[in-house]
XYZ file of C-alpha atoms in Angstrom:
156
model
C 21.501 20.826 -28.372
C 20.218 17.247 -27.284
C 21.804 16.581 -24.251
C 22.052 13.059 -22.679
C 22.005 13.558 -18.479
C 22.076 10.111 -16.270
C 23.231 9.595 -12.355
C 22.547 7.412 -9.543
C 20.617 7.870 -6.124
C 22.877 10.224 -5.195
C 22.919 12.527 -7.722
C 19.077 12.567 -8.487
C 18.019 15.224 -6.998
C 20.471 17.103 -8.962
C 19.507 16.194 -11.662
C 16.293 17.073 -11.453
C 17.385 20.798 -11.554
C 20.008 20.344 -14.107
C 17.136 18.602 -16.561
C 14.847 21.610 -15.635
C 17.832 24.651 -16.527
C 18.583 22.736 -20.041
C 14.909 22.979 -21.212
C 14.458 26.344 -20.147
C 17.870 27.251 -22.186
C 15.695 25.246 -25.325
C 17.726 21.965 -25.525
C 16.492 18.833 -25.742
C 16.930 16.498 -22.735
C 17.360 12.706 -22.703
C 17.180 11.040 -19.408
C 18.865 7.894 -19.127
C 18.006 7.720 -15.274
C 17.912 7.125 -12.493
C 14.417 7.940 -11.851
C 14.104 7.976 -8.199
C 16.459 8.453 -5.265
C 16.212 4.572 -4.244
C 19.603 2.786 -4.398
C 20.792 2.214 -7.914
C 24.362 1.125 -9.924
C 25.351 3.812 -11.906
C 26.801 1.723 -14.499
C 23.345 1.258 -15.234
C 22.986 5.001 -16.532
C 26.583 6.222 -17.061
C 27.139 3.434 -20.185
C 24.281 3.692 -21.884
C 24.135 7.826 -21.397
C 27.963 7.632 -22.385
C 27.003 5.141 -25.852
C 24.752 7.710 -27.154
C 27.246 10.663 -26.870
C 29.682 8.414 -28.622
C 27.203 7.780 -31.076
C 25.946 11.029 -31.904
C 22.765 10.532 -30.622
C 23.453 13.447 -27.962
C 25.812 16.100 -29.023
C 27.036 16.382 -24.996
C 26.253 14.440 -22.060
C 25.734 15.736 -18.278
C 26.327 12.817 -15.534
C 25.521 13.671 -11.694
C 26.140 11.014 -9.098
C 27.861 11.413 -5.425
C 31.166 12.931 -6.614
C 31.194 12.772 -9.893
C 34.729 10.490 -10.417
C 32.944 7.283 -10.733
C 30.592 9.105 -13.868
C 33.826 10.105 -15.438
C 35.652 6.885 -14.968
C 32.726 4.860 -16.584
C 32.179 7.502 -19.691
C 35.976 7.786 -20.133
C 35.760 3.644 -21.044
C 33.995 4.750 -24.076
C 35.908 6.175 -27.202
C 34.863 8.990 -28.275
C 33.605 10.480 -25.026
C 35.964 13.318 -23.116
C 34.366 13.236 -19.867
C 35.689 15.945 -17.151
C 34.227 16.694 -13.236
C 34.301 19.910 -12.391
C 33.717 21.205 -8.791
C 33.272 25.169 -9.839
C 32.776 27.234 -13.086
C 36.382 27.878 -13.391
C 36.710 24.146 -13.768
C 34.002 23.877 -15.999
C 35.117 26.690 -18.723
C 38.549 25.166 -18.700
C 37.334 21.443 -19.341
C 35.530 22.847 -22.264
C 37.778 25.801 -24.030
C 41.351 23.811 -23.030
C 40.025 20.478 -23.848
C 37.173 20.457 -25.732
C 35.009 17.683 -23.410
C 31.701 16.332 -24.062
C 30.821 15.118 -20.960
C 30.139 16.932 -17.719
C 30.317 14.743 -14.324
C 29.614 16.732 -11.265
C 29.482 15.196 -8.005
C 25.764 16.221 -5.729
C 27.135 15.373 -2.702
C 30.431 17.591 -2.982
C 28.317 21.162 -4.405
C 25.166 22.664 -3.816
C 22.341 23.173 -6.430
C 23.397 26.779 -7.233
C 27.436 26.390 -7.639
C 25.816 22.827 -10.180
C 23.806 25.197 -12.012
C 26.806 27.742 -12.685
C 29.027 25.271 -13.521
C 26.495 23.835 -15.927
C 25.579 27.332 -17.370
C 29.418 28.265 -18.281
C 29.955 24.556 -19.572
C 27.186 24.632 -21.583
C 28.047 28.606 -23.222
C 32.098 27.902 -23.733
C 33.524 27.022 -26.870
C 36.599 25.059 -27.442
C 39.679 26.863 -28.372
C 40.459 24.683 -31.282
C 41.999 27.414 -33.285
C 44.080 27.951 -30.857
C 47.586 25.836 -31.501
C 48.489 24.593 -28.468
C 44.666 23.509 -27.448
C 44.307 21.981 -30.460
C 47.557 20.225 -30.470
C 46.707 19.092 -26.638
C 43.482 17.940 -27.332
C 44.487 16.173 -30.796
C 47.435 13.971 -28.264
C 44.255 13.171 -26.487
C 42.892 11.706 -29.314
C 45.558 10.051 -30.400
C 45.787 8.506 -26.930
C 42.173 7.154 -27.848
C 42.561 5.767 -31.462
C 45.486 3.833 -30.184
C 43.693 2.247 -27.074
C 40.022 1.950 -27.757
C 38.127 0.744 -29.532
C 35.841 2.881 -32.291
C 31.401 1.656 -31.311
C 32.080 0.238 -35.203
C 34.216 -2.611 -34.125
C 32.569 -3.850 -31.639
């Protein structure tokens, strides 16, 4: 998979190792920054990391700044992106099987390197449960939620 990762100062470090797992799993990594652990606005990252999932240029997207909530909130502006922050891999399998997201925040000030590398391991290897009915139903309100209030990359 080509996976889009971006974060702020805080969450560079993190990064770092997240970038390193993916390749050594054989997916292609796109780094939309931050490149250093010098103070930085993660809009800067997040939206442009965020566009490409939405535009198919990355099949899923992996954001890391201090807590992961203001990742989410940014990607979550952008249709077509289903961006969850998960603390722990429990988290992490349920954001993907129950709701079928495309975006991982995690925060690198809340969890350490190893718990981040779980909870990027189980998102990455869990498949939605779309053929399940009530998942799919769920997850289909969701995007229902999204036609009607955002606007499709087309139009703007």
């Amino acid at each position: 998979m080509k996976i889009a990762v971006a974060g702020d100062h805080a969450g560079f470090s993190l990064k770092e190792e997240v970038k390193a797992l993916l390749t050594s799993q054989g997916h292609e990594v796109v780094d939309f920054g931050t490149h250093s652990e010098e103070a930085s606005d993660l809009p800067d990252y997040i939206y442009p990391a965020a566009l490409a999932v939405a535009e198919g240029k990355a099949d899923r997207g992996i954001f890391i700044d201090g807590v992961g909530y203001g990742s989410a909130m940014i990607a979550n502006k952008i249709y077509g992106v289903y961006a969850a922050v998960c603390q722990d891999p429990f988290c992490a399998e349920l954001a993907r099987s129950h709701s079928d997201t495309n975006v991982l925040c995690i925060g690198g000030k809340i969890i350490g390197s190893a718990i981040a590398l779980e909870i990027v391991k189980v998102w990455m290897t869990t498949d939605h449960l779309g053929d399940v009915e009530k998942y799919k139903r769920r997850v289909d309100k969701v995007v229902e939620i999204s036609e009607k209030h955002l606007k499709k990359l087309s139009e703007l």
